[in-house]
Coordinates of C-alpha atoms in Angstrom, one line a residue:
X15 CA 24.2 4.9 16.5
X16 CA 22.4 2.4 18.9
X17 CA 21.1 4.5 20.7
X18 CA 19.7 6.8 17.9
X19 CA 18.0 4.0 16.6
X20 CA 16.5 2.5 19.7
X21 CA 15.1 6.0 20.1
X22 CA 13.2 5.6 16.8
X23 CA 12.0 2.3 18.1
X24 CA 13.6 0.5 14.4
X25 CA 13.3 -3.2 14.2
X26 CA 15.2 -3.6 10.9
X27 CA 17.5 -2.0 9.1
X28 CA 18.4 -3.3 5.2
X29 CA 20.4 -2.0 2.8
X30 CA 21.4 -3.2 -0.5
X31 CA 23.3 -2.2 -3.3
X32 CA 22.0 -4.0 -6.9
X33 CA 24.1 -2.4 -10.1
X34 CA 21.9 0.8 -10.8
X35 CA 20.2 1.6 -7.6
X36 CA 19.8 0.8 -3.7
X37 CA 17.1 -0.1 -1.1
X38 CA 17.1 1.8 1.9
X39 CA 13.9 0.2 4.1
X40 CA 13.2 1.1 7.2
X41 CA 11.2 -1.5 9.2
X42 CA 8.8 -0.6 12.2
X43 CA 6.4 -1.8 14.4
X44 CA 3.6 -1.2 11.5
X45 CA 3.9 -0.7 7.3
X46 CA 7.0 1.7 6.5
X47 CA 7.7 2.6 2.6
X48 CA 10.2 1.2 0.5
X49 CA 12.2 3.8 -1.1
X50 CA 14.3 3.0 -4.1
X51 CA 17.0 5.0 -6.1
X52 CA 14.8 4.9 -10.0
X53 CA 17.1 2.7 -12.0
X54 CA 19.1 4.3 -14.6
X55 CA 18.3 1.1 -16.9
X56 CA 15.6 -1.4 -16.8
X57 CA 12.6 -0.9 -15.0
X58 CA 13.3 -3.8 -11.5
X59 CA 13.7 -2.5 -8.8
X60 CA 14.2 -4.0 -4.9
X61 CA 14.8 -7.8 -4.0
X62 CA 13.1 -10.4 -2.0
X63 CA 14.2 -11.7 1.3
X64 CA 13.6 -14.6 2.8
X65 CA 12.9 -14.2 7.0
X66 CA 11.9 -15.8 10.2
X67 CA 8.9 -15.3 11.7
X68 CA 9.5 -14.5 15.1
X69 CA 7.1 -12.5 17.1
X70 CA 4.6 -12.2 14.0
X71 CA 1.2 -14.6 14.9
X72 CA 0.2 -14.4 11.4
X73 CA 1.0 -13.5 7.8
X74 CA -0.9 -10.8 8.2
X75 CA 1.0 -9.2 10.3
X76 CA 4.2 -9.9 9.2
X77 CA 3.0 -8.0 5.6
X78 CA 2.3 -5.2 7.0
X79 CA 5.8 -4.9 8.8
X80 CA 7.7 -5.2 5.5
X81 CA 5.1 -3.1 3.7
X82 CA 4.1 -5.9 1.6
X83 CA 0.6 -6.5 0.5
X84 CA -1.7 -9.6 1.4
X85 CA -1.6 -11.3 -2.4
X86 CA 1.8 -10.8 -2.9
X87 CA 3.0 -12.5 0.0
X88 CA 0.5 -15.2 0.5
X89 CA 1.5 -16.1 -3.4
X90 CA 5.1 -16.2 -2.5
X91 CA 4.2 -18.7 0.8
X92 CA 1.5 -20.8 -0.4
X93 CA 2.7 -23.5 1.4
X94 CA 2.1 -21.2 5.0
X95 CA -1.3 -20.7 7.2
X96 CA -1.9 -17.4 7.0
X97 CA -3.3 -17.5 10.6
X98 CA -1.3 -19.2 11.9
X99 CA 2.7 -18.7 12.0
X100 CA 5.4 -20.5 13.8
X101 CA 8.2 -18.3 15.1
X102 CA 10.8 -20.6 13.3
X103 CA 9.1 -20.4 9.7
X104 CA 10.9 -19.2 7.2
X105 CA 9.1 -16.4 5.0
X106 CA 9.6 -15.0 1.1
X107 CA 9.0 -11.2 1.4
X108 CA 8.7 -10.6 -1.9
X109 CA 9.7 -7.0 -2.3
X110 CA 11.0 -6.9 -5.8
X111 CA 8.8 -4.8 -8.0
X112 CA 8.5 -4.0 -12.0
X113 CA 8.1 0.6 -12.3
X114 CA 4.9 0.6 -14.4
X115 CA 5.9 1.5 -18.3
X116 CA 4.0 5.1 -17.7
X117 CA 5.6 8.3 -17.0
X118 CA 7.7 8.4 -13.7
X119 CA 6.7 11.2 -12.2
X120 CA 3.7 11.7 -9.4
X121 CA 1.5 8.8 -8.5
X122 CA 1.3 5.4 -10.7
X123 CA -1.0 2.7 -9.5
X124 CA -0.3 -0.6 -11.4
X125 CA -4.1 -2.1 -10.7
X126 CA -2.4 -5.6 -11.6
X127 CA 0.2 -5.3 -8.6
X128 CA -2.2 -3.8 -6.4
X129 CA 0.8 -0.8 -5.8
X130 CA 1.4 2.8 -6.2
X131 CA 4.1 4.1 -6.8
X132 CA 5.1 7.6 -5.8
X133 CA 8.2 9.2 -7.9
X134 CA 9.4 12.3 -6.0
X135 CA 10.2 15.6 -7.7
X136 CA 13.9 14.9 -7.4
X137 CA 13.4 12.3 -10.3
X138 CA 15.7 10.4 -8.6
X139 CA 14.3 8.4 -5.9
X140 CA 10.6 6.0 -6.0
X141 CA 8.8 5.2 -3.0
X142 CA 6.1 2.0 -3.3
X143 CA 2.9 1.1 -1.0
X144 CA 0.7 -2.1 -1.5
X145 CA -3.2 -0.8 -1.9
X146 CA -6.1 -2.5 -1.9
X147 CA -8.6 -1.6 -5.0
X148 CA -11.9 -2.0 -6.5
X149 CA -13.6 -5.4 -6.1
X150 CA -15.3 -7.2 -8.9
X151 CA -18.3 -4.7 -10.0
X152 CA -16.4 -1.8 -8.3
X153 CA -13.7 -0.8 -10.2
X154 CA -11.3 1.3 -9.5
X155 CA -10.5 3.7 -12.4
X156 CA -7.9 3.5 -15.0
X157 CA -6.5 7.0 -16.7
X158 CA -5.2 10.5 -15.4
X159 CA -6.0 12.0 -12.9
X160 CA -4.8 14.6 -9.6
X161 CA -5.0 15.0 -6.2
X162 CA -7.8 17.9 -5.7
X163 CA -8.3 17.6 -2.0
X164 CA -6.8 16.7 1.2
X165 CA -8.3 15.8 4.9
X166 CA -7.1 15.1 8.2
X167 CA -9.7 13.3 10.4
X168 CA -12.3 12.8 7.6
X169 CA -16.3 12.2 8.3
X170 CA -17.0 9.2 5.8
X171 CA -20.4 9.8 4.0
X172 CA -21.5 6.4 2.4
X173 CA -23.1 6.9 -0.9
X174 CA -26.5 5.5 -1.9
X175 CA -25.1 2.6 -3.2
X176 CA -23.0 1.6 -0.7
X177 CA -26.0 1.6 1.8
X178 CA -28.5 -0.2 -0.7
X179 CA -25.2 -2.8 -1.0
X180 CA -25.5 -2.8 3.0
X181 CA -28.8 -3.4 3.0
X182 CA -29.2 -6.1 0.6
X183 CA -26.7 -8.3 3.1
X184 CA -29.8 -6.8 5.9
X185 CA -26.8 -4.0 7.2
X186 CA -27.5 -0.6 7.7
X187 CA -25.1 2.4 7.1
X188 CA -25.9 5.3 8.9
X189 CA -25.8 8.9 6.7
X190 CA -22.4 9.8 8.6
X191 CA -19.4 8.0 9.7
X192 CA -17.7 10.2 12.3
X193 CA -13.7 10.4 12.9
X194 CA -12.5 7.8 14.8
X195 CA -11.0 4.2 15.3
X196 CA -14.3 2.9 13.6
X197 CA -14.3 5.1 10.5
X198 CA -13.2 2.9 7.3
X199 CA -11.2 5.8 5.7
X200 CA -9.1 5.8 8.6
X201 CA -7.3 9.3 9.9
X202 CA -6.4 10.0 6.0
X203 CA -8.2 11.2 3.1
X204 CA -7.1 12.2 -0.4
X205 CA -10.1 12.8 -3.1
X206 CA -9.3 12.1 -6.8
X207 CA -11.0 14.0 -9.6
X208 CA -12.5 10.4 -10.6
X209 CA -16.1 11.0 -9.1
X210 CA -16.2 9.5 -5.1
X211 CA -13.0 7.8 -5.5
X212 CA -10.4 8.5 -2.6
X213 CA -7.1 7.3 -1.3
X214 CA -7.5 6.9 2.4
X215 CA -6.8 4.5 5.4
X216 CA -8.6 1.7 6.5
X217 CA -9.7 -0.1 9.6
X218 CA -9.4 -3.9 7.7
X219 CA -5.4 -3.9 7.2
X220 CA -5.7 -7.6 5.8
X221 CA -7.8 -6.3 2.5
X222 CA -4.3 -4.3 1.9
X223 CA -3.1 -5.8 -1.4
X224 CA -6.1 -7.7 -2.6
X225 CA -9.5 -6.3 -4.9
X226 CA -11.5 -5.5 -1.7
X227 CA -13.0 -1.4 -2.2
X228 CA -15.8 -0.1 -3.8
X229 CA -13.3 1.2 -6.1
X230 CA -11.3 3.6 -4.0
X231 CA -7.7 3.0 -3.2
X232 CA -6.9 2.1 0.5
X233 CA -3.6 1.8 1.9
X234 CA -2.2 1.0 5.3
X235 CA -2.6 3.2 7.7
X236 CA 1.3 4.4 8.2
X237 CA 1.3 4.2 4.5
X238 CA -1.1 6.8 3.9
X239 CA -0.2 9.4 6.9
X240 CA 3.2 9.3 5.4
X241 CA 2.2 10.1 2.3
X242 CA -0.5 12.6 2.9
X243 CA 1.9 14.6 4.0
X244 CA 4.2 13.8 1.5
X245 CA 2.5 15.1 -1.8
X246 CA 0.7 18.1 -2.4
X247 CA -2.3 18.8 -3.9
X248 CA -2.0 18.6 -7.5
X249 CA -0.3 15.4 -7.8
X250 CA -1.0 13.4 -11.1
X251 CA -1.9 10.2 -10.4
X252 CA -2.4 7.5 -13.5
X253 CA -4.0 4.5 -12.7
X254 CA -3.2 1.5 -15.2
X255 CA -3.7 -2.1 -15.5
X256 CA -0.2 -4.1 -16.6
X257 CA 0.0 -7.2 -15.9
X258 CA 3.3 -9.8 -16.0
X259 CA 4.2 -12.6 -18.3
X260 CA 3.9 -15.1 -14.8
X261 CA 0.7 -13.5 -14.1

């Protein structure tokens, strides 16, 4: 068994068992999903942890190796400098989540968590990612909508108003972004049939669970390979706003 997972180069491996459903999470050197049985009653599913540290410089870092988003764990350690982490400090990982109240099947994005949710066809089991949306005066969507497209190694082509936002802060875009390590979408790309609004990687892991995009949905860069090649064109994806009672 060691040696099996010293040959997938794991850091973590935890596993609980809370009434209706488990936690399987599989931790590695950079964001890797939670997956979750889909409760059988209620709508909570996960727990948060509390860790050390250790090798991790800042909290940054340390969110994306539990696949938690920037605002959700800087809220649970206010008392912590994000840039600054002492090996011995003890951490909240807040990864205990609320299933949006909309259908549980495809994709769900609950704008309020800043996290999708992705129910797979066995209607059994949910797998989570922390995004990053729309900023204020780039909204991300709300409604229904479907995967239409996917792309491996996508060109980015900044639209109009992107480039006059660029150019107002004395930037300029070029027409064409090529692939590569300096392309914002990163090596994923999956269009929505809301107008110029993608799910895709990203080269700024820090704006990963906070309103940062012009509206389109980014996730961390393990996140999105994973599931790029985990739905297929066609997927519904509903995009709502819920927010909790502590919010």
């Amino acid at each position: 068994m060691l040696n099996i997972l010293t040959s997938l180069n794991l850091k973590r491996i935890f596993f609980s068992a809370l009434g209706n459903f488990f936690f399987l999470g599989l931790y590695h050197h950079d964001a890797s999903a939670l997956t979750y049985k889909v409760p059988f009653l209620g709508d909570v599913i996960g727990e948060n942890q509390e860790v050390k540290a250790g090798l991790a410089v800042t909290l940054t870092e340390l969110a994306q190796q539990y696949d938690i988003g920037m605002y959700e764990i800087a809220r649970a350690n206010p008392h912590l400098n994000r840039k600054r982490l002492q090996p011995s400090a003890s951490v909240i990982i807040p990864a205990q989540f609320i299933l949006p109240s909309a259908p549980r099947e495809g994709i769900v994005l609950n704008l309020a968590d800043m996290r999708v949710f992705y129910y797979h066809p066995d209607g059994n089991t949910v797998t989570t990612y922390p995004v990053g949306v729309g900023r204020q005066g780039w909204s991300t969507p709300r409604g229904i909508t479907r995967i239409m497209s996917k792309e491996e190694n996508p060109a980015w082509h900044p639209p109009a108003s992107i480039r006059r936002e660029a150019a107002r802060r004395g930037k300029t875009l070029p027409l064409v972004v090529p692939p590569g390590p300096h392309n914002p979408l990163g090596h994923y790309k999956m269009s929505l049939g809301f107008p110029g609004i993608l799910m895709h990687g990203t080269t700024q892991p820090a704006s990963i669970g906070l309103y940062s995009s012009h509206g389109c949905i980014r996730l961390y860069n393990a996140d999105i390979k994973e599931l790029f090649y985990m739905v297929p064109i066609g997927t519904s994806v509903r995009v709502v706003y819920e927010p909790h009672d502590n919010e």
